[in-house]
Amino acid sequence: MTNSDIRAWYQTRIAEISKLNQEGIAQGSSLEQRARRAWQIRYDARIEARSMMENAAEIEDLRERDLRLYGNPDGPTFDQLVQENLQRGFRTEEVYERIISGAQTTNREVNKLFGAKGPSS
């Protein structure tokens, strides 16, 4: 698989979050539960996509980027996202909605780097 193929797989996985969120609403899942699920899907997809990549230097570049941005080589934790948004003045419900929304977008620069297109932030 090329990096472009992997990025396309990743974007397809991320695109499923909206549908799964709607299913969670229909099933009566709380907003927090749905936010945690969205975050987990995104996190797991990030880890799995990186495990599919063949070039160790490229994987390390992505991990260094995440470390620089989030203080964690595997991206932000759920609790970190909650705290950061609360500190920005968002109410708890808004924080969870922002996490769900954010989990559904991918980074435009990383998409470009790996030759993929899709929902980006």
PDB file of C-alpha atoms in Angstrom:
ATOM      1  CA  MET A   1       0.000   0.000   0.000  1.00  0.00           C
ATOM      2  CA  THR A   2       1.263   3.439  -0.823  1.00  0.00           C
ATOM      3  CA  ASN A   3       1.019   6.328   1.617  1.00  0.00           C
ATOM      4  CA  SER A   4      -1.701   7.763  -0.599  1.00  0.00           C
ATOM      5  CA  ASP A   5      -3.664   4.494  -0.306  1.00  0.00           C
ATOM      6  CA  ILE A   6      -3.182   4.498   3.455  1.00  0.00           C
ATOM      7  CA  ARG A   7      -4.317   8.105   3.743  1.00  0.00           C
ATOM      8  CA  ALA A   8      -7.395   7.303   1.653  1.00  0.00           C
ATOM      9  CA  TRP A   9      -8.141   4.361   3.989  1.00  0.00           C
ATOM     10  CA  TYR A  10      -7.709   6.679   6.980  1.00  0.00           C
ATOM     11  CA  GLN A  11     -10.055   9.268   5.500  1.00  0.00           C
ATOM     12  CA  THR A  12     -12.664   6.587   4.770  1.00  0.00           C
ATOM     13  CA  ARG A  13     -12.475   5.442   8.369  1.00  0.00           C
ATOM     14  CA  ILE A  14     -12.809   9.025   9.628  1.00  0.00           C
ATOM     15  CA  ALA A  15     -15.792   9.581   7.313  1.00  0.00           C
ATOM     16  CA  GLU A  16     -17.648   6.794   9.188  1.00  0.00           C
ATOM     17  CA  ILE A  17     -17.727   8.866  12.385  1.00  0.00           C
ATOM     18  CA  SER A  18     -20.727  10.926  11.300  1.00  0.00           C
ATOM     19  CA  LYS A  19     -22.846   7.841  10.638  1.00  0.00           C
ATOM     20  CA  LEU A  20     -21.758   6.208  13.877  1.00  0.00           C
ATOM     21  CA  ASN A  21     -22.546   9.403  15.774  1.00  0.00           C
ATOM     22  CA  GLN A  22     -26.057   9.418  14.291  1.00  0.00           C
ATOM     23  CA  GLU A  23     -26.467   5.784  15.310  1.00  0.00           C
ATOM     24  CA  GLY A  24     -25.354   6.718  18.825  1.00  0.00           C
ATOM     25  CA  ILE A  25     -27.990   9.438  18.955  1.00  0.00           C
ATOM     26  CA  ALA A  26     -30.659   6.957  17.818  1.00  0.00           C
ATOM     27  CA  GLN A  27     -29.521   4.479  20.467  1.00  0.00           C
ATOM     28  CA  GLY A  28     -29.672   7.099  23.198  1.00  0.00           C
ATOM     29  CA  SER A  29     -25.934   7.367  23.804  1.00  0.00           C
ATOM     30  CA  SER A  30     -24.945  10.432  25.784  1.00  0.00           C
ATOM     31  CA  LEU A  31     -23.091  13.278  24.133  1.00  0.00           C
ATOM     32  CA  GLU A  32     -19.998  12.377  26.139  1.00  0.00           C
ATOM     33  CA  GLN A  33     -20.196   8.725  25.058  1.00  0.00           C
ATOM     34  CA  ARG A  34     -20.491   9.783  21.428  1.00  0.00           C
ATOM     35  CA  ALA A  35     -17.556  12.194  21.775  1.00  0.00           C
ATOM     36  CA  ARG A  36     -15.407   9.482  23.348  1.00  0.00           C
ATOM     37  CA  ARG A  37     -16.340   7.072  20.567  1.00  0.00           C
ATOM     38  CA  ALA A  38     -15.544   9.630  17.852  1.00  0.00           C
ATOM     39  CA  TRP A  39     -12.199  10.419  19.470  1.00  0.00           C
ATOM     40  CA  GLN A  40     -11.394   6.706  19.853  1.00  0.00           C
ATOM     41  CA  ILE A  41     -12.189   5.937  16.207  1.00  0.00           C
ATOM     42  CA  ARG A  42      -9.926   8.782  15.088  1.00  0.00           C
ATOM     43  CA  TYR A  43      -7.157   7.763  17.484  1.00  0.00           C
ATOM     44  CA  ASP A  44      -7.313   4.089  16.479  1.00  0.00           C
ATOM     45  CA  ALA A  45      -7.330   5.011  12.776  1.00  0.00           C
ATOM     46  CA  ARG A  46      -4.248   7.212  13.302  1.00  0.00           C
ATOM     47  CA  ILE A  47      -2.363   4.383  14.995  1.00  0.00           C
ATOM     48  CA  GLU A  48      -3.430   1.764  12.461  1.00  0.00           C
ATOM     49  CA  ALA A  49      -2.605   3.982   9.475  1.00  0.00           C
ATOM     50  CA  ARG A  50       0.873   4.581  10.838  1.00  0.00           C
ATOM     51  CA  SER A  51       1.352   0.850  11.388  1.00  0.00           C
ATOM     52  CA  MET A  52       0.644   0.310   7.671  1.00  0.00           C
ATOM     53  CA  MET A  53       3.294   2.802   6.569  1.00  0.00           C
ATOM     54  CA  GLU A  54       6.606   1.338   5.439  1.00  0.00           C
ATOM     55  CA  ASN A  55       8.908   4.326   5.805  1.00  0.00           C
ATOM     56  CA  ALA A  56       9.997   4.636   9.426  1.00  0.00           C
ATOM     57  CA  ALA A  57      11.238   8.201   8.890  1.00  0.00           C
ATOM     58  CA  GLU A  58       7.821   9.316   7.665  1.00  0.00           C
ATOM     59  CA  ILE A  59       6.145   7.699  10.656  1.00  0.00           C
ATOM     60  CA  GLU A  60       8.580   9.444  12.955  1.00  0.00           C
ATOM     61  CA  ASP A  61       7.907  12.768  11.237  1.00  0.00           C
ATOM     62  CA  LEU A  62       4.191  12.358  11.962  1.00  0.00           C
ATOM     63  CA  ARG A  63       4.891  11.394  15.567  1.00  0.00           C
ATOM     64  CA  GLU A  64       7.195  14.400  15.999  1.00  0.00           C
ATOM     65  CA  ARG A  65       4.499  16.654  14.542  1.00  0.00           C
ATOM     66  CA  ASP A  66       1.963  15.322  17.041  1.00  0.00           C
ATOM     67  CA  LEU A  67       4.444  15.636  19.879  1.00  0.00           C
ATOM     68  CA  ARG A  68       5.084  19.243  18.919  1.00  0.00           C
ATOM     69  CA  LEU A  69       1.380  20.088  18.582  1.00  0.00           C
ATOM     70  CA  TYR A  70      -0.115  18.015  21.383  1.00  0.00           C
ATOM     71  CA  GLY A  71       2.724  16.941  23.651  1.00  0.00           C
ATOM     72  CA  ASN A  72       1.955  13.342  22.696  1.00  0.00           C
ATOM     73  CA  PRO A  73       3.441  11.468  19.710  1.00  0.00           C
ATOM     74  CA  ASP A  74       0.105   9.775  19.050  1.00  0.00           C
ATOM     75  CA  GLY A  75      -2.036  12.917  19.017  1.00  0.00           C
ATOM     76  CA  PRO A  76      -4.172  14.534  21.685  1.00  0.00           C
ATOM     77  CA  THR A  77      -5.826  12.500  24.406  1.00  0.00           C
ATOM     78  CA  PHE A  78      -9.557  12.787  24.957  1.00  0.00           C
ATOM     79  CA  ASP A  79      -9.018  14.404  28.356  1.00  0.00           C
ATOM     80  CA  GLN A  80      -6.552  16.850  26.838  1.00  0.00           C
ATOM     81  CA  LEU A  81      -9.094  17.959  24.244  1.00  0.00           C
ATOM     82  CA  VAL A  82     -11.733  18.379  26.941  1.00  0.00           C
ATOM     83  CA  GLN A  83      -9.442  20.455  29.160  1.00  0.00           C
ATOM     84  CA  GLU A  84      -8.165  22.641  26.322  1.00  0.00           C
ATOM     85  CA  ASN A  85     -11.687  23.448  25.175  1.00  0.00           C
ATOM     86  CA  LEU A  86     -12.938  24.110  28.696  1.00  0.00           C
ATOM     87  CA  GLN A  87     -10.007  26.489  29.200  1.00  0.00           C
ATOM     88  CA  ARG A  88     -11.072  28.292  26.017  1.00  0.00           C
ATOM     89  CA  GLY A  89     -14.421  28.954  27.663  1.00  0.00           C
ATOM     90  CA  PHE A  90     -16.596  26.372  25.967  1.00  0.00           C
ATOM     91  CA  ARG A  91     -19.343  24.675  27.953  1.00  0.00           C
ATOM     92  CA  THR A  92     -19.049  20.917  28.455  1.00  0.00           C
ATOM     93  CA  GLU A  93     -21.711  20.161  25.838  1.00  0.00           C
ATOM     94  CA  GLU A  94     -19.944  22.397  23.326  1.00  0.00           C
ATOM     95  CA  VAL A  95     -16.660  20.661  24.093  1.00  0.00           C
ATOM     96  CA  TYR A  96     -18.113  17.261  23.262  1.00  0.00           C
ATOM     97  CA  GLU A  97     -19.681  18.577  20.056  1.00  0.00           C
ATOM     98  CA  ARG A  98     -16.321  20.089  19.074  1.00  0.00           C
ATOM     99  CA  ILE A  99     -14.579  16.758  19.695  1.00  0.00           C
ATOM    100  CA  ILE A 100     -17.114  14.929  17.513  1.00  0.00           C
ATOM    101  CA  SER A 101     -16.736  17.514  14.773  1.00  0.00           C
ATOM    102  CA  GLY A 102     -12.958  17.629  15.013  1.00  0.00           C
ATOM    103  CA  ALA A 103     -12.686  13.856  14.843  1.00  0.00           C
ATOM    104  CA  GLN A 104     -14.309  14.024  11.407  1.00  0.00           C
ATOM    105  CA  THR A 105     -11.734  16.305   9.803  1.00  0.00           C
ATOM    106  CA  THR A 106      -8.226  15.549   8.676  1.00  0.00           C
ATOM    107  CA  ASN A 107      -5.219  17.796   8.350  1.00  0.00           C
ATOM    108  CA  ARG A 108      -5.005  19.484   4.953  1.00  0.00           C
ATOM    109  CA  GLU A 109      -1.181  19.599   4.951  1.00  0.00           C
ATOM    110  CA  VAL A 110      -0.842  15.913   5.814  1.00  0.00           C
ATOM    111  CA  ASN A 111      -3.413  15.055   3.140  1.00  0.00           C
ATOM    112  CA  LYS A 112      -1.391  17.018   0.600  1.00  0.00           C
ATOM    113  CA  LEU A 113       1.866  15.445   1.751  1.00  0.00           C
ATOM    114  CA  PHE A 114       0.452  11.970   1.181  1.00  0.00           C
ATOM    115  CA  GLY A 115      -1.410  12.820  -1.997  1.00  0.00           C
ATOM    116  CA  ALA A 116      -4.900  12.365  -0.612  1.00  0.00           C
ATOM    117  CA  LYS A 117      -7.974  14.532  -0.624  1.00  0.00           C
ATOM    118  CA  GLY A 118     -10.913  14.544   1.715  1.00  0.00           C
ATOM    119  CA  PRO A 119     -12.503  16.328   4.633  1.00  0.00           C
ATOM    120  CA  SER A 120      -9.846  18.554   6.111  1.00  0.00           C
ATOM    121  CA  SER A 121      -9.456  21.257   8.673  1.00  0.00           C
TER     122      SER A 121
END
